[in-house]
Amino acid sequence: MSGPTLADVARAAEVSTATVSHALNGTGRLADATRRRVREVATALGYGARRTPQTGGNLGVAVTTYAGSAWNFLEVPYFARLLTAATATAHAHGYALTILPAARGAETPWHTLTVDGMLLLDSPAGDPVLRALRARGIPLVFDGRPVDPRPEDVWVDNDHTATTREVLGHLAASGARRIALHAGYGDEHYTRAVTRAYEQWCREHGHRTLFLTCDPYDTPGHAFDAVFAARACDAVYTIYDPGGRQVVAAAARHGLRIPDDLLLVCASEDPAYAESDPSVSTVTLRPATIAETAVTALVSRLSPTAPPPTPGALTVPAVLHPRGSSRRRTRPGRQGPP
């Protein structure tokens, strides 16, 4: 295996090859911080070191959406399940797995991180982490379609259009005529794909669109106050894990009964929804299967003998679990003839 070149170090450090040469040779007029960073990048890449083939190694995984804020994605059931399965799959292939923090500050070593390959989750537009990893030539696999995929890119995702249409059709069959979509605080492919599918379905079925922005910290569900007070919707499809609890809290505050007055479906991996009263209908995006598929594809990209994965999308079907919250009960006196 050939080692990294001067140009590789320059791309990874986002400087010119001349700057790299000056930094490594102690020449030129460079800022101390620039000289230090270039040397750190060169060391991390193994520039000048003898490279030998190896089995196994280290994979990295990062959640890079939501502007790099330091949020704890491990508290979200989707990410918790995905990362557990990703770790088990990496270990089964003989790799360690490093889980990077969500923050993208200067202290995060994206330019010097020592990994053989990376799994990126929900990479947004203009992702600086993606840019740094591409510059270093690190093999990548994505959870969720990248914004500007390259011909060689591989990503694992659900068919969000088909899933959204299934959920809306289920709600309509249960009697919903004014369905609100609770989404919109992310800029990843998931949010954009669901929103487009919702708009298209509403146009086809003559329904008015009603968008509500999800705030993960809006525990009382105040985003629903105006809509519920005006009885402006009779069903909600919320595509983030906290949304179902927010709908339930807001509905109780406004005297709306679920499912009699309001139908509800929530995309979530939280098993507590199945135990609530009424039980909440959920969509599972099957994160464990996504993780197994993505890590296996990444390992294949790294293997000198295994066939590389086919570029493009690897689709994992989502599953709708209809429960009490989206099935209207027959009211007393309306059972029909005996």
Short mmCIF file of C-alpha atoms in Angstrom, two decimals:
data_model
loop_
_atom_site.label_atom_id
_atom_site.label_comp_id
_atom_site.label_asym_id
_atom_site.label_seq_id
_atom_site.Cartn_x
_atom_site.Cartn_y
_atom_site.Cartn_z
CA MET A 1 0.00 0.00 0.00
CA SER A 2 1.42 3.39 -0.99
CA GLY A 3 1.49 6.10 1.64
CA PRO A 4 -0.17 9.53 1.47
CA THR A 5 1.41 12.17 -0.74
CA LEU A 6 2.14 15.83 -0.12
CA ALA A 7 -0.99 16.63 -2.12
CA ASP A 8 -3.05 14.34 0.15
CA VAL A 9 -1.88 16.26 3.20
CA ALA A 10 -2.65 19.57 1.49
CA ARG A 11 -6.19 18.48 0.63
CA ALA A 12 -6.86 17.21 4.13
CA ALA A 13 -5.49 20.35 5.76
CA GLU A 14 -7.18 22.57 3.15
CA VAL A 15 -3.95 24.41 2.32
CA SER A 16 -1.57 24.50 -0.64
CA THR A 17 1.21 21.97 -1.18
CA ALA A 18 3.70 24.80 -0.73
CA THR A 19 2.28 25.50 2.72
CA VAL A 20 2.59 21.82 3.61
CA SER A 21 6.21 21.79 2.46
CA HIS A 22 7.04 24.88 4.51
CA ALA A 23 5.22 23.53 7.57
CA LEU A 24 6.98 20.18 7.51
CA ASN A 25 10.42 21.59 6.73
CA GLY A 26 10.29 24.51 9.14
CA THR A 27 10.65 27.06 6.37
CA GLY A 28 8.54 29.92 5.08
CA ARG A 29 6.49 32.47 6.97
CA LEU A 30 3.53 30.62 8.44
CA ALA A 31 1.40 31.25 11.47
CA ASP A 32 2.29 28.90 14.32
CA ALA A 33 -1.29 27.58 14.38
CA THR A 34 -1.16 26.75 10.65
CA ARG A 35 2.24 25.04 10.93
CA ARG A 36 1.03 23.01 13.91
CA ARG A 37 -2.22 21.98 12.22
CA VAL A 38 -0.49 20.86 9.02
CA ARG A 39 1.96 18.75 11.01
CA GLU A 40 -0.90 17.19 12.98
CA VAL A 41 -2.71 16.32 9.76
CA ALA A 42 0.45 14.84 8.25
CA THR A 43 1.02 12.72 11.35
CA ALA A 44 -2.57 11.51 11.40
CA LEU A 45 -2.39 10.53 7.74
CA GLY A 46 0.90 8.71 8.29
CA TYR A 47 2.78 10.91 5.83
CA GLY A 48 6.32 9.61 5.52
CA ALA A 49 5.55 6.45 7.50
CA ARG A 50 5.82 2.97 6.11
CA ARG A 51 2.32 1.59 5.35
CA THR A 52 1.56 -2.13 5.47
CA PRO A 53 -1.63 -4.04 4.72
CA GLN A 54 -3.73 -4.87 7.73
CA THR A 55 -6.89 -6.73 8.61
CA GLY A 56 -9.52 -4.96 10.60
CA GLY A 57 -8.96 -1.44 11.79
CA ASN A 58 -11.15 1.39 12.95
CA LEU A 59 -14.39 2.75 11.54
CA GLY A 60 -15.90 6.07 12.52
CA VAL A 61 -19.52 7.19 12.73
CA ALA A 62 -20.84 10.73 13.11
CA VAL A 63 -24.20 12.51 13.18
CA THR A 64 -23.49 15.80 11.43
CA THR A 65 -26.87 17.44 10.98
CA TYR A 66 -28.38 20.34 13.02
CA ALA A 67 -25.53 22.83 12.51
CA GLY A 68 -23.03 21.00 14.70
CA SER A 69 -24.71 21.78 18.00
CA ALA A 70 -23.53 19.71 20.94
CA TRP A 71 -26.70 17.64 21.37
CA ASN A 72 -26.78 14.13 22.79
CA PHE A 73 -28.09 12.03 19.91
CA LEU A 74 -27.69 8.87 22.01
CA GLU A 75 -30.82 9.92 23.91
CA VAL A 76 -32.86 9.53 20.70
CA PRO A 77 -34.11 5.94 20.32
CA TYR A 78 -33.41 5.92 16.55
CA PHE A 79 -29.74 6.77 16.97
CA ALA A 80 -29.34 4.59 20.06
CA ARG A 81 -30.58 1.52 18.20
CA LEU A 82 -28.63 2.33 15.07
CA LEU A 83 -25.34 2.82 16.89
CA THR A 84 -25.77 -0.34 18.95
CA ALA A 85 -26.29 -2.36 15.78
CA ALA A 86 -23.45 -0.53 14.00
CA THR A 87 -21.05 -1.40 16.81
CA ALA A 88 -22.05 -5.06 16.80
CA THR A 89 -21.72 -5.27 13.00
CA ALA A 90 -18.32 -3.55 13.00
CA HIS A 91 -17.05 -5.90 15.70
CA ALA A 92 -18.33 -8.91 13.76
CA HIS A 93 -16.17 -7.80 10.84
CA GLY A 94 -13.13 -7.27 13.06
CA TYR A 95 -13.31 -3.48 13.23
CA ALA A 96 -13.51 -1.11 16.16
CA LEU A 97 -16.07 1.69 15.93
CA THR A 98 -15.43 5.27 17.08
CA ILE A 99 -18.56 7.39 17.67
CA LEU A 100 -17.82 11.08 17.21
CA PRO A 101 -19.61 13.89 19.08
CA ALA A 102 -22.20 16.00 17.28
CA ALA A 103 -20.30 19.28 17.75
CA ARG A 104 -18.15 20.46 14.86
CA GLY A 105 -15.95 22.96 16.66
CA ALA A 106 -12.23 23.41 16.27
CA GLU A 107 -11.64 20.85 19.00
CA THR A 108 -13.18 18.09 16.87
CA PRO A 109 -10.31 16.39 14.99
CA TRP A 110 -11.96 15.92 11.60
CA HIS A 111 -8.71 16.70 9.78
CA THR A 112 -6.65 14.32 11.93
CA LEU A 113 -9.10 11.55 12.83
CA THR A 114 -7.51 8.14 12.28
CA VAL A 115 -10.16 5.93 10.68
CA ASP A 116 -10.23 3.55 7.74
CA GLY A 117 -13.78 4.51 6.77
CA MET A 118 -16.67 6.66 8.00
CA LEU A 119 -20.42 6.26 8.31
CA LEU A 120 -22.14 9.66 8.18
CA LEU A 121 -25.69 10.03 9.49
CA ASP A 122 -27.99 12.77 8.13
CA SER A 123 -25.27 14.81 6.45
CA PRO A 124 -26.76 18.27 5.66
CA ALA A 125 -26.03 20.70 2.84
CA GLY A 126 -22.58 22.28 3.09
CA ASP A 127 -21.40 19.74 5.66
CA PRO A 128 -17.80 20.72 6.59
CA VAL A 129 -17.18 17.28 8.04
CA LEU A 130 -18.06 15.66 4.73
CA ARG A 131 -15.80 18.11 2.92
CA ALA A 132 -12.86 17.32 5.21
CA LEU A 133 -13.35 13.56 4.89
CA ARG A 134 -13.65 13.72 1.11
CA ALA A 135 -10.45 15.81 0.95
CA ARG A 136 -8.63 13.08 2.83
CA GLY A 137 -10.00 10.38 0.55
CA ILE A 138 -11.58 8.42 3.40
CA PRO A 139 -14.14 5.85 2.14
CA LEU A 140 -17.69 6.84 3.13
CA VAL A 141 -21.15 5.33 3.42
CA PHE A 142 -24.16 7.48 4.33
CA ASP A 143 -27.29 6.90 6.38
CA GLY A 144 -29.66 9.06 4.35
CA ARG A 145 -29.10 10.33 0.82
CA PRO A 146 -26.26 12.88 0.64
CA VAL A 147 -27.25 16.31 -0.66
CA ASP A 148 -24.92 16.18 -3.69
CA PRO A 149 -24.05 12.52 -4.18
CA ARG A 150 -21.04 11.58 -6.23
CA PRO A 151 -21.21 8.71 -8.75
CA GLU A 152 -19.33 6.40 -6.37
CA ASP A 153 -21.34 7.26 -3.24
CA VAL A 154 -23.31 4.60 -1.37
CA TRP A 155 -26.14 5.40 1.03
CA VAL A 156 -28.72 3.44 2.99
CA ASP A 157 -32.18 4.88 3.46
CA ASN A 158 -35.90 4.21 3.64
CA ASP A 159 -38.31 5.01 0.83
CA HIS A 160 -39.74 8.09 2.56
CA THR A 161 -42.15 8.83 -0.27
CA ALA A 162 -43.77 5.41 -0.08
CA THR A 163 -43.87 5.50 3.73
CA THR A 164 -45.45 8.96 3.86
CA ARG A 165 -48.11 7.99 1.34
CA GLU A 166 -48.88 4.84 3.34
CA VAL A 167 -49.31 6.82 6.56
CA LEU A 168 -51.50 9.49 4.96
CA GLY A 169 -53.61 6.84 3.24
CA HIS A 170 -54.07 5.03 6.55
CA LEU A 171 -55.17 8.24 8.29
CA ALA A 172 -57.56 9.11 5.46
CA ALA A 173 -59.07 5.61 5.60
CA SER A 174 -59.67 6.20 9.32
CA GLY A 175 -61.67 9.32 8.51
CA ALA A 176 -59.07 12.11 8.56
CA ARG A 177 -59.75 15.05 6.28
CA ARG A 178 -57.38 17.68 7.64
CA ILE A 179 -53.98 16.08 8.26
CA ALA A 180 -51.14 18.19 9.69
CA LEU A 181 -47.48 17.37 9.14
CA HIS A 182 -45.32 18.02 12.20
CA ALA A 183 -41.74 18.33 10.89
CA GLY A 184 -39.34 20.92 9.66
CA TYR A 185 -36.50 21.61 12.11
CA GLY A 186 -33.90 19.62 10.18
CA ASP A 187 -32.35 20.14 6.75
CA GLU A 188 -31.46 16.52 6.11
CA HIS A 189 -32.88 14.43 3.26
CA TYR A 190 -35.40 12.74 5.55
CA THR A 191 -37.28 15.94 6.36
CA ARG A 192 -37.20 17.23 2.81
CA ALA A 193 -38.35 13.93 1.30
CA VAL A 194 -41.29 13.52 3.71
CA THR A 195 -42.36 17.13 3.16
CA ARG A 196 -42.36 16.74 -0.64
CA ALA A 197 -44.34 13.50 -0.43
CA TYR A 198 -46.90 15.12 1.91
CA GLU A 199 -47.38 18.07 -0.44
CA GLN A 200 -47.81 15.81 -3.45
CA TRP A 201 -50.31 13.56 -1.66
CA CYS A 202 -52.37 16.55 -0.53
CA ARG A 203 -52.50 17.93 -4.09
CA GLU A 204 -53.63 14.57 -5.44
CA HIS A 205 -56.39 14.16 -2.82
CA GLY A 206 -57.62 17.74 -2.61
CA HIS A 207 -56.39 18.25 0.97
CA ARG A 208 -55.02 21.52 2.27
CA THR A 209 -51.49 21.37 3.62
CA LEU A 210 -50.84 22.27 7.23
CA PHE A 211 -47.23 22.39 8.43
CA LEU A 212 -46.16 22.59 12.06
CA THR A 213 -42.52 23.03 13.07
CA CYS A 214 -41.22 20.53 15.57
CA ASP A 215 -39.16 21.80 18.50
CA PRO A 216 -37.62 18.85 20.38
CA TYR A 217 -37.74 20.85 23.63
CA ASP A 218 -41.43 21.80 23.30
CA THR A 219 -42.53 19.18 25.83
CA PRO A 220 -46.03 20.70 26.38
CA GLY A 221 -46.63 20.81 22.62
CA HIS A 222 -47.31 24.55 22.37
CA ALA A 223 -46.72 24.33 18.61
CA PHE A 224 -50.20 22.79 18.39
CA ASP A 225 -52.06 25.35 20.53
CA ALA A 226 -53.43 27.58 17.75
CA VAL A 227 -54.31 24.66 15.48
CA PHE A 228 -55.99 22.61 18.19
CA ALA A 229 -57.87 25.60 19.63
CA ALA A 230 -59.32 26.32 16.18
CA ARG A 231 -59.99 22.61 15.52
CA ALA A 232 -58.06 23.15 12.27
CA CYS A 233 -56.88 19.54 11.94
CA ASP A 234 -58.24 16.11 12.77
CA ALA A 235 -55.00 14.13 12.37
CA VAL A 236 -51.26 14.62 12.85
CA TYR A 237 -48.33 12.81 11.31
CA THR A 238 -45.26 13.72 13.35
CA ILE A 239 -41.94 12.52 11.97
CA TYR A 240 -39.67 12.98 15.01
CA ASP A 241 -39.60 10.91 18.18
CA PRO A 242 -40.74 13.60 20.72
CA GLY A 243 -43.64 14.68 18.51
CA GLY A 244 -46.05 11.98 19.61
CA ARG A 245 -45.73 12.94 23.27
CA GLN A 246 -46.13 16.61 22.38
CA VAL A 247 -49.35 15.90 20.46
CA VAL A 248 -50.77 13.88 23.36
CA ALA A 249 -49.94 16.66 25.86
CA ALA A 250 -51.42 19.40 23.69
CA ALA A 251 -54.54 17.39 22.88
CA ALA A 252 -55.27 16.82 26.56
CA ARG A 253 -54.85 20.52 27.26
CA HIS A 254 -57.35 21.41 24.53
CA GLY A 255 -59.89 18.72 25.39
CA LEU A 256 -59.28 16.63 22.26
CA ARG A 257 -59.70 12.89 22.59
CA ILE A 258 -57.36 10.54 20.77
CA PRO A 259 -58.50 8.90 18.52
CA ASP A 260 -62.12 10.14 18.58
CA ASP A 261 -61.32 13.79 17.88
CA LEU A 262 -57.73 13.51 16.69
CA LEU A 263 -55.79 10.75 14.92
CA LEU A 264 -52.06 10.39 15.48
CA VAL A 265 -49.11 8.61 13.87
CA CYS A 266 -45.53 9.17 15.04
CA ALA A 267 -42.26 8.05 13.46
CA SER A 268 -40.39 6.65 16.45
CA GLU A 269 -38.46 3.68 17.76
CA ASP A 270 -39.57 4.28 21.37
CA PRO A 271 -41.36 1.14 22.65
CA ALA A 272 -43.23 3.24 25.25
CA TYR A 273 -45.64 4.41 22.53
CA ALA A 274 -47.04 0.89 22.24
CA GLU A 275 -47.77 0.83 25.99
CA SER A 276 -49.57 4.18 26.29
CA ASP A 277 -53.35 4.62 26.53
CA PRO A 278 -54.38 4.77 23.80
CA SER A 279 -51.42 3.06 22.19
CA VAL A 280 -49.78 5.31 19.62
CA SER A 281 -49.37 4.23 16.01
CA THR A 282 -45.73 4.41 14.98
CA VAL A 283 -43.54 4.15 11.92
CA THR A 284 -40.27 2.31 12.47
CA LEU A 285 -37.46 3.27 10.11
CA ARG A 286 -35.66 0.05 11.16
CA PRO A 287 -32.40 1.66 12.27
CA ALA A 288 -30.76 -1.64 13.25
CA THR A 289 -31.18 -2.98 9.71
CA ILE A 290 -29.94 0.32 8.28
CA ALA A 291 -26.83 0.10 10.48
CA GLU A 292 -26.09 -3.51 9.53
CA THR A 293 -26.50 -2.71 5.84
CA ALA A 294 -24.40 0.47 5.99
CA VAL A 295 -21.51 -0.96 8.00
CA THR A 296 -21.38 -4.08 5.82
CA ALA A 297 -21.25 -1.85 2.73
CA LEU A 298 -18.47 0.23 4.28
CA VAL A 299 -16.43 -2.87 5.13
CA SER A 300 -16.88 -4.06 1.54
CA ARG A 301 -15.50 -0.75 0.29
CA LEU A 302 -12.40 -1.28 2.43
CA SER A 303 -11.82 -4.93 1.54
CA PRO A 304 -9.18 -5.66 -1.12
CA THR A 305 -10.94 -8.92 -2.02
CA ALA A 306 -14.70 -8.41 -1.47
CA PRO A 307 -16.75 -6.98 -4.37
CA PRO A 308 -17.48 -3.29 -3.74
CA PRO A 309 -21.08 -2.29 -3.03
CA THR A 310 -23.09 -0.98 -5.97
CA PRO A 311 -23.13 2.83 -5.88
CA GLY A 312 -26.43 4.52 -5.10
CA ALA A 313 -29.21 3.78 -2.65
CA LEU A 314 -29.62 0.62 -0.59
CA THR A 315 -33.25 0.72 0.51
CA VAL A 316 -34.57 -0.58 3.83
CA PRO A 317 -38.41 -0.57 3.89
CA ALA A 318 -39.97 1.25 6.85
CA VAL A 319 -42.91 -0.37 8.67
CA LEU A 320 -46.16 1.26 9.85
CA HIS A 321 -47.58 -0.19 13.08
CA PRO A 322 -51.25 0.93 13.28
CA ARG A 323 -52.49 1.13 16.88
CA GLY A 324 -55.28 2.75 18.81
CA SER A 325 -54.31 6.37 18.16
CA SER A 326 -55.10 6.13 14.44
CA ARG A 327 -58.17 3.90 14.57
CA ARG A 328 -61.40 5.59 15.51
CA ARG A 329 -63.53 3.66 17.95
CA THR A 330 -67.23 3.07 17.30
CA ARG A 331 -69.18 5.33 19.65
CA PRO A 332 -72.07 4.01 21.81
CA GLY A 333 -75.35 4.02 19.89
CA ARG A 334 -73.60 3.90 16.52
CA GLN A 335 -72.87 0.22 16.26
CA GLY A 336 -75.52 -0.31 13.58
CA PRO A 337 -78.16 -3.03 13.52
CA PRO A 338 -77.54 -6.17 15.55
#
